[in-house]
CSV table of C-alpha atoms in Angstrom, one decimal:
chain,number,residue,atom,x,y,z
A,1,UNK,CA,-17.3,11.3,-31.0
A,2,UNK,CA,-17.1,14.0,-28.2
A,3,UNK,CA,-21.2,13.7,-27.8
A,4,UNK,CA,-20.8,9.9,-27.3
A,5,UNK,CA,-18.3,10.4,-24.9
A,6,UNK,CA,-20.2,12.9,-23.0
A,7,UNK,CA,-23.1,10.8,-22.7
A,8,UNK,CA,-21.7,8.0,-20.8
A,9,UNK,CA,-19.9,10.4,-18.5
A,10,UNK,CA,-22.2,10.7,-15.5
A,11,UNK,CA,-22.4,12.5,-12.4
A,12,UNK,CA,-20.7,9.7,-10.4
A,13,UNK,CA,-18.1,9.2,-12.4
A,14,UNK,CA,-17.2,13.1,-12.6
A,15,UNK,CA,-17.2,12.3,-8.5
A,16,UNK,CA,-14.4,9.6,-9.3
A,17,UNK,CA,-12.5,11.5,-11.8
A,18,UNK,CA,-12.2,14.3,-9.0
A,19,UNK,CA,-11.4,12.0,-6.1
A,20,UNK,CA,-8.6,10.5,-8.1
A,21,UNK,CA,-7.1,13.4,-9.7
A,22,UNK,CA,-7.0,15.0,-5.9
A,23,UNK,CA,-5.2,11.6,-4.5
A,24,UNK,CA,-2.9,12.1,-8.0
A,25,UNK,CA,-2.1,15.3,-7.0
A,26,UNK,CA,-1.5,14.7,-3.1
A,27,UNK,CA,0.2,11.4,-3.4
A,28,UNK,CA,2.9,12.1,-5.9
A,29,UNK,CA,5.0,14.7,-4.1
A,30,UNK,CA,4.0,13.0,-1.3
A,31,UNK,CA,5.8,10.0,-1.8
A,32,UNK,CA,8.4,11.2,-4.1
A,33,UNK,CA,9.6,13.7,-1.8
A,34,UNK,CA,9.4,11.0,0.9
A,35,UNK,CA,11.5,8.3,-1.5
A,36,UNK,CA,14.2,11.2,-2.0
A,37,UNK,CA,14.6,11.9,2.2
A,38,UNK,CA,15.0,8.2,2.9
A,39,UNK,CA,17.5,7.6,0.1
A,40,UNK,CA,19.5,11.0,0.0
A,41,UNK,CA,19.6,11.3,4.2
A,42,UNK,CA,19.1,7.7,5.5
A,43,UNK,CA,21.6,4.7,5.2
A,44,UNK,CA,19.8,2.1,4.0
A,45,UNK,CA,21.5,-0.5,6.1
A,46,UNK,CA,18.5,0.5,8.5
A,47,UNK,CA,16.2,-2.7,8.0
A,48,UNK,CA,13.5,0.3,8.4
A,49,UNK,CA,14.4,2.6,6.0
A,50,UNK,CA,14.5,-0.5,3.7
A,51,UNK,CA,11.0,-1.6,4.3
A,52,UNK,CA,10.1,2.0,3.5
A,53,UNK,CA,11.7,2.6,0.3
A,54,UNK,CA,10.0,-0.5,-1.1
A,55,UNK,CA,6.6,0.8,0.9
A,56,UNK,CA,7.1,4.1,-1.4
A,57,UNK,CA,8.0,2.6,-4.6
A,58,UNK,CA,5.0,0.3,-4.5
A,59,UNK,CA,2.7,3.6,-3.8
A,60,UNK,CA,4.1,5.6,-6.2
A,61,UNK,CA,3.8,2.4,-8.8
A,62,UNK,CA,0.2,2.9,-8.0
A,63,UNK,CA,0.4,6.4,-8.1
A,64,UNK,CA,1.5,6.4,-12.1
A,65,UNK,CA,-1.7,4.7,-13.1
A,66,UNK,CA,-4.2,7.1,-11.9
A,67,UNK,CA,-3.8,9.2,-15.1
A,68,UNK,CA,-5.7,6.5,-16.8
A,69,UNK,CA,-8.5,6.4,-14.4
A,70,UNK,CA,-9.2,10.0,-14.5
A,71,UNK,CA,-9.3,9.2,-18.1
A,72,UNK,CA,-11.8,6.5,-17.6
A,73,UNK,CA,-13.9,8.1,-15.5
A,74,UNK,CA,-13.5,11.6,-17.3
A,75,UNK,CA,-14.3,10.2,-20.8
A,76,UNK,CA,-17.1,7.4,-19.9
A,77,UNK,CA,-15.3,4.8,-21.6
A,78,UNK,CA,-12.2,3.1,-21.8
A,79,UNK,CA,-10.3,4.1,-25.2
A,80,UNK,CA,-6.7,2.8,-24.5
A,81,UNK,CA,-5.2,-0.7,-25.6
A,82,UNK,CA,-6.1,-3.7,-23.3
A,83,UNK,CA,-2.7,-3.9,-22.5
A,84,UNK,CA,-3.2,-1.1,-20.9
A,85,UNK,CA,-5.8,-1.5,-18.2
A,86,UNK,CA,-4.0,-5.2,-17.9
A,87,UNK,CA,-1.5,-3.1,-16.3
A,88,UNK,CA,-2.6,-1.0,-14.5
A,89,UNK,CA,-5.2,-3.7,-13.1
A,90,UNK,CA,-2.0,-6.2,-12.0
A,91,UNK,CA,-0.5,-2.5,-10.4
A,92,UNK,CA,-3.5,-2.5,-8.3
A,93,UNK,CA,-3.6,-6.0,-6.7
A,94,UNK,CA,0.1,-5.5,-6.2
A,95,UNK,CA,-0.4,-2.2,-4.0
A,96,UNK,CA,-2.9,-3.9,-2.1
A,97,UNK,CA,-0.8,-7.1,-1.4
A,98,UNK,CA,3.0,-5.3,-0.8
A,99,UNK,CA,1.7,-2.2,0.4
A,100,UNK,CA,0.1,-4.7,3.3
A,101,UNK,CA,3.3,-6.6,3.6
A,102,UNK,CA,6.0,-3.6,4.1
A,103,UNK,CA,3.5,-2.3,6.8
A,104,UNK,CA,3.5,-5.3,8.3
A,105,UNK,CA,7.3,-5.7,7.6
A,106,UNK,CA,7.7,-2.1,9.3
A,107,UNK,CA,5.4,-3.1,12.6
A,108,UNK,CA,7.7,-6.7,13.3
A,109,UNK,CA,11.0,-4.6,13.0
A,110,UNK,CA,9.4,-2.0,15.6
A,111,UNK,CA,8.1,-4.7,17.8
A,112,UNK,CA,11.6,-6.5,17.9
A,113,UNK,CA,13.5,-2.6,18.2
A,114,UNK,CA,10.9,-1.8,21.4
A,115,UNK,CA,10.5,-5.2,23.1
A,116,UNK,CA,14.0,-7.7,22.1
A,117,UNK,CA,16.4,-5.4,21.3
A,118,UNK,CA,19.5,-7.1,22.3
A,119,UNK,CA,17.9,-10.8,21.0
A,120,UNK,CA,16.6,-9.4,17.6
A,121,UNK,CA,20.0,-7.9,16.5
A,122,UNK,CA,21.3,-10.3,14.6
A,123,UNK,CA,17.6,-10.8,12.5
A,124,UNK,CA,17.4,-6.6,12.5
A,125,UNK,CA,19.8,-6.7,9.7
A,126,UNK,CA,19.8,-4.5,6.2
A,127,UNK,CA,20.5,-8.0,4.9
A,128,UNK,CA,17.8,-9.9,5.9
A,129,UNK,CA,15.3,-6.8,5.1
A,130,UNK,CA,16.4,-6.7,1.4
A,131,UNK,CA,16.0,-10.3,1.2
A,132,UNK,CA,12.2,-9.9,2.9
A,133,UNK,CA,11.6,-7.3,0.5
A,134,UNK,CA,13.1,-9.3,-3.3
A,135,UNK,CA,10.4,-12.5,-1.3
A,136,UNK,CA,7.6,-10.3,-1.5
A,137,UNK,CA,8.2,-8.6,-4.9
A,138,UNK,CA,9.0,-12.4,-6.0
A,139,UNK,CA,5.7,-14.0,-4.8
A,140,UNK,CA,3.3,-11.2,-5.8
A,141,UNK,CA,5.2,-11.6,-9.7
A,142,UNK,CA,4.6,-15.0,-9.6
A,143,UNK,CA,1.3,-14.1,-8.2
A,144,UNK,CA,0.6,-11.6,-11.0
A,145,UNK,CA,0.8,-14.1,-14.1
A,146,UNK,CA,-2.3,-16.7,-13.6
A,147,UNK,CA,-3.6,-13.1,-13.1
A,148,UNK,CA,-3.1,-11.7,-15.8
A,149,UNK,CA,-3.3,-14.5,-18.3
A,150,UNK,CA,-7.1,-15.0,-16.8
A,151,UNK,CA,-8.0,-11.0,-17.2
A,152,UNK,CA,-6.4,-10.6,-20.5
A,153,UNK,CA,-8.3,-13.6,-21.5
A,154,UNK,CA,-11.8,-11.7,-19.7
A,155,UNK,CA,-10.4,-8.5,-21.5
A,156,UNK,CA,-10.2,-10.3,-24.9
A,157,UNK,CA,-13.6,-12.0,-24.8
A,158,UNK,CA,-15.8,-9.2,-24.2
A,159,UNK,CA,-15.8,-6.1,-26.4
A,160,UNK,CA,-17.5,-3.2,-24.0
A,161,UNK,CA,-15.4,-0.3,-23.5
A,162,UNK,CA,-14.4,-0.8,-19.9
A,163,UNK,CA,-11.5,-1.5,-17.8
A,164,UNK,CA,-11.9,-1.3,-14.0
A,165,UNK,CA,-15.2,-3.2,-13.4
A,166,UNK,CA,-13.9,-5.7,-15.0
A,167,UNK,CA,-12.3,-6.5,-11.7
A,168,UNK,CA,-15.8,-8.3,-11.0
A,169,UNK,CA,-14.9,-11.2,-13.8
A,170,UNK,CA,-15.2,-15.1,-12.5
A,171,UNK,CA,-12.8,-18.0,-12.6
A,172,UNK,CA,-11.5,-21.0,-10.4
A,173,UNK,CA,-8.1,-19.1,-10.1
A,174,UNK,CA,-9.5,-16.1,-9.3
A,175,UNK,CA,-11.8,-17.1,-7.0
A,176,UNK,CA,-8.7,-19.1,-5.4
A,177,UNK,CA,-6.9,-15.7,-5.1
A,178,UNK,CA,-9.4,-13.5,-4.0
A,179,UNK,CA,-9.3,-16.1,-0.4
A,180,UNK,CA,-6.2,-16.6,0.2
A,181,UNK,CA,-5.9,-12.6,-0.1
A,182,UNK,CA,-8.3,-12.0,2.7
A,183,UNK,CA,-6.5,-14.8,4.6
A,184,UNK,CA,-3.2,-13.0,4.4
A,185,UNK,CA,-4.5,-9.7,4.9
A,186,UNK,CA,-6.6,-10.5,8.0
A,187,UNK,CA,-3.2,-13.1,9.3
A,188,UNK,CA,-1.4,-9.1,8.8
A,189,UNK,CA,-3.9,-7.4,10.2
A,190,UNK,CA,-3.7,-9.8,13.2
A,191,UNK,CA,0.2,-9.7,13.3
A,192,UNK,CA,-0.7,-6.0,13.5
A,193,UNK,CA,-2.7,-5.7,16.3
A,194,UNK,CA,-0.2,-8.3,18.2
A,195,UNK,CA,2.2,-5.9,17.9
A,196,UNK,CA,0.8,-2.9,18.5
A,197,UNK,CA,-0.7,-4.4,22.2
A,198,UNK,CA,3.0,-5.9,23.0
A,199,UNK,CA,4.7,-2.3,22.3
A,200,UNK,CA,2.3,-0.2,24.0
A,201,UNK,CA,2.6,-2.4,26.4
A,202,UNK,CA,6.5,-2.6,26.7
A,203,UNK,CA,6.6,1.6,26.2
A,204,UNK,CA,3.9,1.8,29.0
A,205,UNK,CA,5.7,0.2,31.5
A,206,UNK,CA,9.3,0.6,30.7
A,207,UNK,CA,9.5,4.7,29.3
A,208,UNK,CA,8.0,6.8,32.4
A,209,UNK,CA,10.2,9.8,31.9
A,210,UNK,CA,8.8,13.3,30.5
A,211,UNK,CA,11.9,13.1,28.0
A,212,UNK,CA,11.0,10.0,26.5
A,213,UNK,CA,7.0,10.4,26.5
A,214,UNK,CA,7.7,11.9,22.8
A,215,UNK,CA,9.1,8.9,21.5
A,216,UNK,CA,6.6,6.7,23.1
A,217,UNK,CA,4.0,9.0,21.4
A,218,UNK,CA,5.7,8.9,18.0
A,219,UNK,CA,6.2,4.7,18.0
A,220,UNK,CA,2.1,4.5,18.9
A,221,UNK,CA,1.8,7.0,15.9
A,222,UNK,CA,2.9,4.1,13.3
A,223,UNK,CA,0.8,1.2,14.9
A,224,UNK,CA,-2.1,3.4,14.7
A,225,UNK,CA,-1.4,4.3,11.4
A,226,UNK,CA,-0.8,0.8,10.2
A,227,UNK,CA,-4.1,-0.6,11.6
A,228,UNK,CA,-6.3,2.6,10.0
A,229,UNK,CA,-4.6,2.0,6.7
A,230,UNK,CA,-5.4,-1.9,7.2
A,231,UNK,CA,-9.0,-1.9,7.9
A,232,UNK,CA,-9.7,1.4,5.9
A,233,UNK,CA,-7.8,0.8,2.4
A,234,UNK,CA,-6.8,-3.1,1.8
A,235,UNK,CA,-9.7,-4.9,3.3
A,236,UNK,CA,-13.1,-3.5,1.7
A,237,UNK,CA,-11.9,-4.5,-1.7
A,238,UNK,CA,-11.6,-8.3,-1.9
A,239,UNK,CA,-13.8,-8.5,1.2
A,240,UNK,CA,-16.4,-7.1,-1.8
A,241,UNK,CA,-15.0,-9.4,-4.6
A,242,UNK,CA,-15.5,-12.6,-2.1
A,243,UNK,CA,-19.2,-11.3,-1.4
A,244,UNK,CA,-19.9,-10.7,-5.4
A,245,UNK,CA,-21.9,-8.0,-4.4
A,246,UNK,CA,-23.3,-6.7,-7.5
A,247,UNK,CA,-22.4,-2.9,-6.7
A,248,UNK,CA,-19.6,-1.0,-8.0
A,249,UNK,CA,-16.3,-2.0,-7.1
A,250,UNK,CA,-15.1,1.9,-7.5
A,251,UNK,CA,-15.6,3.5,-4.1
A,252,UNK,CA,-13.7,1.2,-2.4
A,253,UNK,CA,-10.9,1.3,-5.1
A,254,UNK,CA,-10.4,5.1,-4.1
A,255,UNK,CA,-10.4,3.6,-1.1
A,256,UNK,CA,-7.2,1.5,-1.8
A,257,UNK,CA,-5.5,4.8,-3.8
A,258,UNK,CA,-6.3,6.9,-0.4
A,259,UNK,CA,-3.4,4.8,0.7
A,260,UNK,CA,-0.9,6.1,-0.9
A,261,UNK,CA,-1.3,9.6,0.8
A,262,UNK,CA,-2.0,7.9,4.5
A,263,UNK,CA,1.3,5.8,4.2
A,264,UNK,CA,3.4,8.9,4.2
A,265,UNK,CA,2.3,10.0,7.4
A,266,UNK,CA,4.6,7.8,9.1
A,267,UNK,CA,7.3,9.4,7.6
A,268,UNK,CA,6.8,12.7,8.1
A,269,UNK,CA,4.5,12.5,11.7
A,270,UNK,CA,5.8,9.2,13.3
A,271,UNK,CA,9.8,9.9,13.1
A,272,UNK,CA,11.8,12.4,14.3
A,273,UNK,CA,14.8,10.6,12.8
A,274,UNK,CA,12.8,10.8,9.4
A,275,UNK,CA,14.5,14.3,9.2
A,276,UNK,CA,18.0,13.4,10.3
A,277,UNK,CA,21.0,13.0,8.6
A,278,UNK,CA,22.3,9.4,8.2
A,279,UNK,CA,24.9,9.7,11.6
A,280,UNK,CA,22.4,10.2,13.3
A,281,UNK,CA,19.7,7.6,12.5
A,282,UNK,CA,21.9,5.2,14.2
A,283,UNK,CA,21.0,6.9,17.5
A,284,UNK,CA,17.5,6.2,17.6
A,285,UNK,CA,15.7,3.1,17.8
């Protein structure tokens, strides 16, 4: 049994195994230590801090299910219960699509904070953000079970021992996803890139002082952030399912996982307030 196994391991996949268990071991504190600031020292009656909590729970979601890729990729073939890589799969899709979302989420509430502060009080509400947030975790459910019924039924009908390549498997509904998920994730991208010209804009000609050049720095920080995470993790992977390209699917997937150690950096690099107690979030923007 080991000799079999050692036999379909190859080089490549030793490559993956690594790549994943490094992102494993990076994103984990990464985003469990950032869940724990934002609950334990921000209120989250900051539309903000909500989008982030829900941006942290979806990594770490995606963060649980590496395990079983580095056992994938470490073993040469997939030994668990379908079930199991059905899960994992749908946990995929769902980081690329809410991940997106909350990013895009967090760049609106910015744009509204810089540019209409006064007229976007009433929509810059914890309210309104926790009912953003149950939308998007409501639609990508929803989302999840033509899904899943269609790749359980791929999983069923074939009997190789694999998992992940399987993301390559045809069908009307999938086919149907796969395009309006680059629609949405290009429409974000755009909303994106809107918003970062309109606040660099507003910053550049409204915050001239030395004092304030930080927080003008720090706000760019998260737009640039954003649109490197955009173009870098969520787009390559159904850009490549749309193409059918007939080469592996796994490079950009560690693509995607790279994500959950890049989102943290606005936490921890964009924020000051990140580090503040909850009396005095209120103070900043």
């Amino acid at each position: 049994m080991n000799t079999s196994n050692i036999t379909n391991v190859t080089t490549e996949d030793k490559v993956y195994a690594g790549i994943f268990s490094l992102i494993m071991v990076i994103g984990l504190p990464l985003n469990a230590i950032s869940l724990w600031i934002l609950l334990r020292r921000h209120s989250l009656k900051s539309p903000n801090a909500v989008f982030m909590v829900n941006l942290a729970l979806s990594d770490l979601l995606l963060v649980f299910t590496l395990p079983m890729r580095i056992h994938f990729h470490t073993t040469g073939e997939w030994t668990l219960p379908k079930g199991v890589c059905l899960i994992i799969t749908m946990f995929f899709r769902t980081n690329i699509r809410s991940s997106a979302s909350f990013i895009t989420f967090i760049s609106v509430d910015r744009l509204l904070a810089v540019v209409y502060p006064l007229r976007s009080r009433h929509l810059r509400t914890s309210c309104n953000a926790w009912k953003g947030a149950a939308l998007i975790w409501g639609v990508f459910l929803v989302v999840n079970i033509p899904e899943a019924i269609g790749f359980l039924k791929h999983l069923q009908n074939h009997t190789e021992h694999s998992c992940f390549e399987s993301h390559e498997y045809k069908s009307v509904t999938r086919s149907a996803i796969i395009y309006l998920q680059i629609v949405l994730l290009v429409t974000m991208l755009a909303v994106n890139i809107v918003c970062t010209v309109m606040v660099s804009w507003t910053l550049h000609n409204h915050l001239s002082d030395s004092a304030k050049v930080r927080n003008k720095v720090n706000v760019m920080l998260i737009f640039a952030i954003n649109l490197v995470i955009f173009c870098t993790c969520f787009l390559p992977v159904p850009l490549h399912l749309a193409t059918k390209s007939n080469t592996r699917i796994t490079p950009l997937a560690c693509l995607t996982v790279l994500s959950c150690c890049l989102d943290p950096l606005m936490y921890y690099f964009s924020f000051d307030s990140f580090w503040k107690k909850k009396e005095d979030v209120g103070r900043e923007l």
